[in-house]
C-alpha atoms as an extended CHARMM CRD file, in Angstrom:
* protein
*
       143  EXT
         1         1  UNK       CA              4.3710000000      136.0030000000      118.9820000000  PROA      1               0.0000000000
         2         2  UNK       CA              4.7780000000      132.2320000000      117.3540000000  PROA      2               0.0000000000
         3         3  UNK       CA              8.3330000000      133.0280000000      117.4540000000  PROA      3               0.0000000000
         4         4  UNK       CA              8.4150000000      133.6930000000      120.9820000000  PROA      4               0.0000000000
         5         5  UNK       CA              5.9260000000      130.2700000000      121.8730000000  PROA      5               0.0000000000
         6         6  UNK       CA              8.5160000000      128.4870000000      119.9240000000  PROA      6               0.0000000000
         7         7  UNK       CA             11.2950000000      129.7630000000      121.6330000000  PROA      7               0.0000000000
         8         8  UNK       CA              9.4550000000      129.3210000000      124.9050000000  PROA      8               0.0000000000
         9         9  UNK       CA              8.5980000000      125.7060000000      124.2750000000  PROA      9               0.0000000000
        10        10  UNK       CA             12.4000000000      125.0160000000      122.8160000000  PROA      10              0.0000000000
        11        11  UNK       CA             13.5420000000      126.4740000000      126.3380000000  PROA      11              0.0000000000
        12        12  UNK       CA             10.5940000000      124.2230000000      128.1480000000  PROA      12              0.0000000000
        13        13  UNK       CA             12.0110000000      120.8570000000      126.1760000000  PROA      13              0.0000000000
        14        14  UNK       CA             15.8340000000      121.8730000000      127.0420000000  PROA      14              0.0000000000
        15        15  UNK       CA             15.5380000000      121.9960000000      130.7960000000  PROA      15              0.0000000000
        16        16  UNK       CA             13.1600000000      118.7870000000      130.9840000000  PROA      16              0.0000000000
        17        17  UNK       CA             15.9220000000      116.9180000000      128.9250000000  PROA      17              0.0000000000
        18        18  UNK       CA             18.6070000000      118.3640000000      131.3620000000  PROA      18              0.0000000000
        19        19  UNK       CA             16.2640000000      117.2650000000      134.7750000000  PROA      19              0.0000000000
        20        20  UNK       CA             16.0670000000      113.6870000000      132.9300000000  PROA      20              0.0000000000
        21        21  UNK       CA             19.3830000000      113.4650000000      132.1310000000  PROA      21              0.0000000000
        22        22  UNK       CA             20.8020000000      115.0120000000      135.5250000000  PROA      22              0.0000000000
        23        23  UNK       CA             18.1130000000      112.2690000000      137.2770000000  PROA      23              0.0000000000
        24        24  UNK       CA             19.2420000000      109.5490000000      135.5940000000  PROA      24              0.0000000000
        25        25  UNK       CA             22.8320000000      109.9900000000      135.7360000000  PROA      25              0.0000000000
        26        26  UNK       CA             22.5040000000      110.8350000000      139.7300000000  PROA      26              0.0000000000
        27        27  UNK       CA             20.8300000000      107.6890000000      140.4020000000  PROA      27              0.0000000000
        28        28  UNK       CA             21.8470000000      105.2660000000      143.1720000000  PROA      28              0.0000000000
        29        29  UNK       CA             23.6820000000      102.1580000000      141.4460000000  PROA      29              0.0000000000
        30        30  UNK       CA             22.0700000000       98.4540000000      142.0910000000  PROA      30              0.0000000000
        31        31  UNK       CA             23.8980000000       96.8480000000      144.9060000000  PROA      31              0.0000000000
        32        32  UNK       CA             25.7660000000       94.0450000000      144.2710000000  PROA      32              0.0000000000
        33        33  UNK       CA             26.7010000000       90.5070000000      146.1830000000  PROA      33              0.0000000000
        34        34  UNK       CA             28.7480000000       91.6090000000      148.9700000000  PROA      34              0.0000000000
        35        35  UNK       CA             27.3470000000       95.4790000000      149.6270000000  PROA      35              0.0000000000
        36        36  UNK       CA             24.3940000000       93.3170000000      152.1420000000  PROA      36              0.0000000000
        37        37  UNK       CA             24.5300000000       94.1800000000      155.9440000000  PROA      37              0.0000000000
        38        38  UNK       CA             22.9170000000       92.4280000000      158.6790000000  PROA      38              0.0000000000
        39        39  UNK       CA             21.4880000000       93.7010000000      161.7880000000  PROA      39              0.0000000000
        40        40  UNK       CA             18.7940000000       93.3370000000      164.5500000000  PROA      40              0.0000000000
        41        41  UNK       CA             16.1630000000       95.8820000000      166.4830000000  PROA      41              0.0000000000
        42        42  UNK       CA             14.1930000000       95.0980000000      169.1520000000  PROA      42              0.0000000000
        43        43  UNK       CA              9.9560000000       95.9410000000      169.5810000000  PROA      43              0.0000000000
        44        44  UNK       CA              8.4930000000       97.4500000000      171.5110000000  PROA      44              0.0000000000
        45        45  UNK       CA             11.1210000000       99.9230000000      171.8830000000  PROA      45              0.0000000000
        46        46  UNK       CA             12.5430000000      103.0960000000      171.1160000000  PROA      46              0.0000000000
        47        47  UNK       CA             16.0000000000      101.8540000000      168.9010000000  PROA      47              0.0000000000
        48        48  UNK       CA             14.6840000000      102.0840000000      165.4860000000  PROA      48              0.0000000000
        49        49  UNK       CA             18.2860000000      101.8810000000      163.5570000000  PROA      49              0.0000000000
        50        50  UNK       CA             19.1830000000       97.9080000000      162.4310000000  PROA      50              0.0000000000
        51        51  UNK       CA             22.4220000000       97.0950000000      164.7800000000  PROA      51              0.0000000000
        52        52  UNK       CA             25.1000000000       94.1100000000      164.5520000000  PROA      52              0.0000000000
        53        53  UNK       CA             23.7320000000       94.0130000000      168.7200000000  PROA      53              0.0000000000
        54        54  UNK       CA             20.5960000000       95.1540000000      169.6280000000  PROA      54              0.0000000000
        55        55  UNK       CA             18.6710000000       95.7280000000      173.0330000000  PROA      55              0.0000000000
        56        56  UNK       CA             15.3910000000       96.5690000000      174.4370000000  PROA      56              0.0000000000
        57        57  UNK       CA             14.4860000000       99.8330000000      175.7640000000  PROA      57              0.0000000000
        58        58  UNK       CA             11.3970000000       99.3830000000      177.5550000000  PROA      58              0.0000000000
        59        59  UNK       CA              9.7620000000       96.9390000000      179.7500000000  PROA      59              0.0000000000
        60        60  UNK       CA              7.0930000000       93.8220000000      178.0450000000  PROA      60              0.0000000000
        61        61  UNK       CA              6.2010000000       90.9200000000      178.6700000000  PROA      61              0.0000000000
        62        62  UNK       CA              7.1160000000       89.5240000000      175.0150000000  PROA      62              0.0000000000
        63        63  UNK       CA              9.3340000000       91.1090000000      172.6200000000  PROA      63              0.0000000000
        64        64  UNK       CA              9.6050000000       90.7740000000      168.5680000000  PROA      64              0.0000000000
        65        65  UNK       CA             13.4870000000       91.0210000000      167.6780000000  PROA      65              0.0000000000
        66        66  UNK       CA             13.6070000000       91.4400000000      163.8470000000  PROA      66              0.0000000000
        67        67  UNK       CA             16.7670000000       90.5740000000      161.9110000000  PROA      67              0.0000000000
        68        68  UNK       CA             16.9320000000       91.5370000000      158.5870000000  PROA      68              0.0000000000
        69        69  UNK       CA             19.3230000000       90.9700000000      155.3420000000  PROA      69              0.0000000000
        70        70  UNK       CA             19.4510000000       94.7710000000      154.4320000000  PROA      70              0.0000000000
        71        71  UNK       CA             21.1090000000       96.4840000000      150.6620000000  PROA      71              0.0000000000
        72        72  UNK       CA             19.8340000000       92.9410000000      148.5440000000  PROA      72              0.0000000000
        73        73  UNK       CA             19.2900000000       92.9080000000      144.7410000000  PROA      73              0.0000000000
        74        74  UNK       CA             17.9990000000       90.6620000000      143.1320000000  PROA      74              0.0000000000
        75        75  UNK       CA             17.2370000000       87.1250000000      144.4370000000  PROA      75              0.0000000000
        76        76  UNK       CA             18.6230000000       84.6750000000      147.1150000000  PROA      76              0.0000000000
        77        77  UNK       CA             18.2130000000       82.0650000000      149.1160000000  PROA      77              0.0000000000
        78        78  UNK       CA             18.9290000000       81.9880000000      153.2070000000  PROA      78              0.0000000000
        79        79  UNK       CA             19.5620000000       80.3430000000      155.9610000000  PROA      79              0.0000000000
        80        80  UNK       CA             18.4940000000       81.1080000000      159.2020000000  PROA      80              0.0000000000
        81        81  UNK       CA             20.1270000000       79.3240000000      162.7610000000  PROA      81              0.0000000000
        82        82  UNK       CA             18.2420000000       80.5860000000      166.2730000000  PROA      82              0.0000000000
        83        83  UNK       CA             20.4830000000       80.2150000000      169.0160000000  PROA      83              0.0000000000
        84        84  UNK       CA             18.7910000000       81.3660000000      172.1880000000  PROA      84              0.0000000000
        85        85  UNK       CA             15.8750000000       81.2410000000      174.5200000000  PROA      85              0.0000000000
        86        86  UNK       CA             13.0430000000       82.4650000000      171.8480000000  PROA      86              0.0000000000
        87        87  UNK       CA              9.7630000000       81.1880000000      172.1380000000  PROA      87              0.0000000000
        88        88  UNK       CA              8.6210000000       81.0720000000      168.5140000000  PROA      88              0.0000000000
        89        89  UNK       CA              9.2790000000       82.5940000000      165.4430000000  PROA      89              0.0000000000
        90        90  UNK       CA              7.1640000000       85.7420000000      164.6890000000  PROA      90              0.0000000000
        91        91  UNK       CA              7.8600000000       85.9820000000      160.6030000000  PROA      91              0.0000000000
        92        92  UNK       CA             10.2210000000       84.9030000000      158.1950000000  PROA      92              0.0000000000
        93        93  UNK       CA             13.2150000000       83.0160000000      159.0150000000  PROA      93              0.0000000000
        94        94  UNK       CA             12.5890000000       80.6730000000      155.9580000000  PROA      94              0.0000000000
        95        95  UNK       CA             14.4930000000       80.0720000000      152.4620000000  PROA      95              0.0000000000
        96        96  UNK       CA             13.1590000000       83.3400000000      150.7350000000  PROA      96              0.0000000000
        97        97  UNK       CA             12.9580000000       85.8710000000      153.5900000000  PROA      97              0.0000000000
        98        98  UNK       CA             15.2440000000       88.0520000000      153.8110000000  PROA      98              0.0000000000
        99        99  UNK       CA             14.3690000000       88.9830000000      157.6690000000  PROA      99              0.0000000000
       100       100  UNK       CA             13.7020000000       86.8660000000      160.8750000000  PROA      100             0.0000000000
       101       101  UNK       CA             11.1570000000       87.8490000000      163.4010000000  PROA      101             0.0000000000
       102       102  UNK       CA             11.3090000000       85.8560000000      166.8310000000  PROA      102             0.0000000000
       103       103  UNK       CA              9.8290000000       86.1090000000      169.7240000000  PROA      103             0.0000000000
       104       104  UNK       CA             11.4500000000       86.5540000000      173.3250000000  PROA      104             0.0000000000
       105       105  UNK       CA             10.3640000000       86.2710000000      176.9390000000  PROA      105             0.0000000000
       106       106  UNK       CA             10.3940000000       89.9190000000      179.0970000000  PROA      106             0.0000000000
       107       107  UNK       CA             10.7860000000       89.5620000000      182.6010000000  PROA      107             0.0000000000
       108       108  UNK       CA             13.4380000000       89.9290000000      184.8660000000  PROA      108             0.0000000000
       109       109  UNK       CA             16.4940000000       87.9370000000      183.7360000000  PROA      109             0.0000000000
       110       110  UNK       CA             18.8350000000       88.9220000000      181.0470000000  PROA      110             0.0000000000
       111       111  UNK       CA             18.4480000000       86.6700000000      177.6410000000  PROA      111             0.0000000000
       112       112  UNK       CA             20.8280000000       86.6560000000      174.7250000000  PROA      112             0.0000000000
       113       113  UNK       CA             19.3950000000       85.5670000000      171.0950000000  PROA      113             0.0000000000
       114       114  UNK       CA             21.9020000000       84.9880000000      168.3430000000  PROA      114             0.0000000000
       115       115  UNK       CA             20.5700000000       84.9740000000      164.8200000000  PROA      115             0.0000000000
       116       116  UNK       CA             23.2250000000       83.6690000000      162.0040000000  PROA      116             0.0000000000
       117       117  UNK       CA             21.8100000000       83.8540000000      158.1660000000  PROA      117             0.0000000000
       118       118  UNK       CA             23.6310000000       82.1990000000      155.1860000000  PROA      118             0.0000000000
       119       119  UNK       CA             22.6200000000       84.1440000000      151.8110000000  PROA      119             0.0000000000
       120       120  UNK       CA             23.1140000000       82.8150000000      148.4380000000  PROA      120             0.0000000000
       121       121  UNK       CA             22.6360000000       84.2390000000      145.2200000000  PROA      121             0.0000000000
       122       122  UNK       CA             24.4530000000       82.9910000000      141.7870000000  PROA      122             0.0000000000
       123       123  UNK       CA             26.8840000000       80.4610000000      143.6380000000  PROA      123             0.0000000000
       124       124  UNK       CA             28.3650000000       83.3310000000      145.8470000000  PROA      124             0.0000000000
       125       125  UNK       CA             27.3300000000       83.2550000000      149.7850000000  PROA      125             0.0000000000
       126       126  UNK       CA             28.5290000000       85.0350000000      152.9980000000  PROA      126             0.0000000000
       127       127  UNK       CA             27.8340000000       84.0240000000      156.5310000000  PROA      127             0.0000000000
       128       128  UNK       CA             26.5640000000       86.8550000000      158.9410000000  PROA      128             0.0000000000
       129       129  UNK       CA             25.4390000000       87.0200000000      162.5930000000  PROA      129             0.0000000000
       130       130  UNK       CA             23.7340000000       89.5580000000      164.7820000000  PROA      130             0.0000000000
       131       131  UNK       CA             22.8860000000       89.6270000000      168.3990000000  PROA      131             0.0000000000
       132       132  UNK       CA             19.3880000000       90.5110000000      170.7110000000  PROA      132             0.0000000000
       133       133  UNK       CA             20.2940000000       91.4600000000      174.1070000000  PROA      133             0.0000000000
       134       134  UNK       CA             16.6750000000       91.5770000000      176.1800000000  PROA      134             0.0000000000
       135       135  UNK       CA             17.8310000000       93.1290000000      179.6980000000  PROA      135             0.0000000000
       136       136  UNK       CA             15.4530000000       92.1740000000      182.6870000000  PROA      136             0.0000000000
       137       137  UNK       CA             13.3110000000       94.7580000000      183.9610000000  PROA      137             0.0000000000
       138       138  UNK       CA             12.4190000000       94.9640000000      187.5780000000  PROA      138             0.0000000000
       139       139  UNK       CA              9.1500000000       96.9280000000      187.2990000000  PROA      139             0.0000000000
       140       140  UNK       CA              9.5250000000       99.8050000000      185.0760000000  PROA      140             0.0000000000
       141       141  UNK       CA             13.8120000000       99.9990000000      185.9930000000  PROA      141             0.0000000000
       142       142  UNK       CA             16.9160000000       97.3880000000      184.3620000000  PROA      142             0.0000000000
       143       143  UNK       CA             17.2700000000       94.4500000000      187.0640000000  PROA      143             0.0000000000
């Protein structure tokens, strides 16, 4: 009987090692500088993925367009330029956020928002830009 516990418990240990070892050597690498993207999505709305151009997909009367630094490790600093009709900024946007929140006018002209960021980390930097598109809606129907 204690041989067969010991056995047991020596069979136990083995495959634990082997799920630890398997884990560990499956394991996503850090990123490093240059494996960032940059994209935009648009709320309210039903586009949930982080695009190089974004759009709205419903009618409001303000809209949030996020832009985010995505696939960052470790730390950096950014710069953030607005080009656009926005009315304010919503979050971020500022030396240690990684994502940009602004808000846009709905109604029922078309307006474009550019957002380029400048991130920085350990003297390397890359310059990346992503677009909102906010179509006009005419009632609950595109203008």
């Amino acid at each position: 009987m204690f041989r067969r516990i010991k056995s047991l418990l020596a069979a136990l240990a083995a495959t634990l090692i082997a799920a630890v070892s398997f884990t560990v050597a499956t394991a996503a690498p850090a990123a490093a500088f240059g494996a960032e993207t940059f994209g935009c999505r648009v709320s309210p709305g039903t586009i949930l993925t982080w695009q190089p151009v974004c759009t709205n997909s419903r009618p409001a009367t303000t809209y949030n367009a996020g832009f985010a630094v995505l696939n960052t490790s470790g730390t950096y600093d950014f710069s953030w330029r607005i080009d656009g009709p926005y009315l304010g900024i919503f979050t971020g946007c500022d030396r240690t956020s990684s994502g940009c929140g602004v808000l846009v006018a709905g109604g029922s002209t078309d307006s474009v928002v550019t957002v380029t960021v400048t991130y920085t980390q350990n003297g390397q930097s890359a310059t990346r830009s992503a677009t909102a598109i906010i179509n006009g809606y005419c009632g609950g129907q595109l203008c």
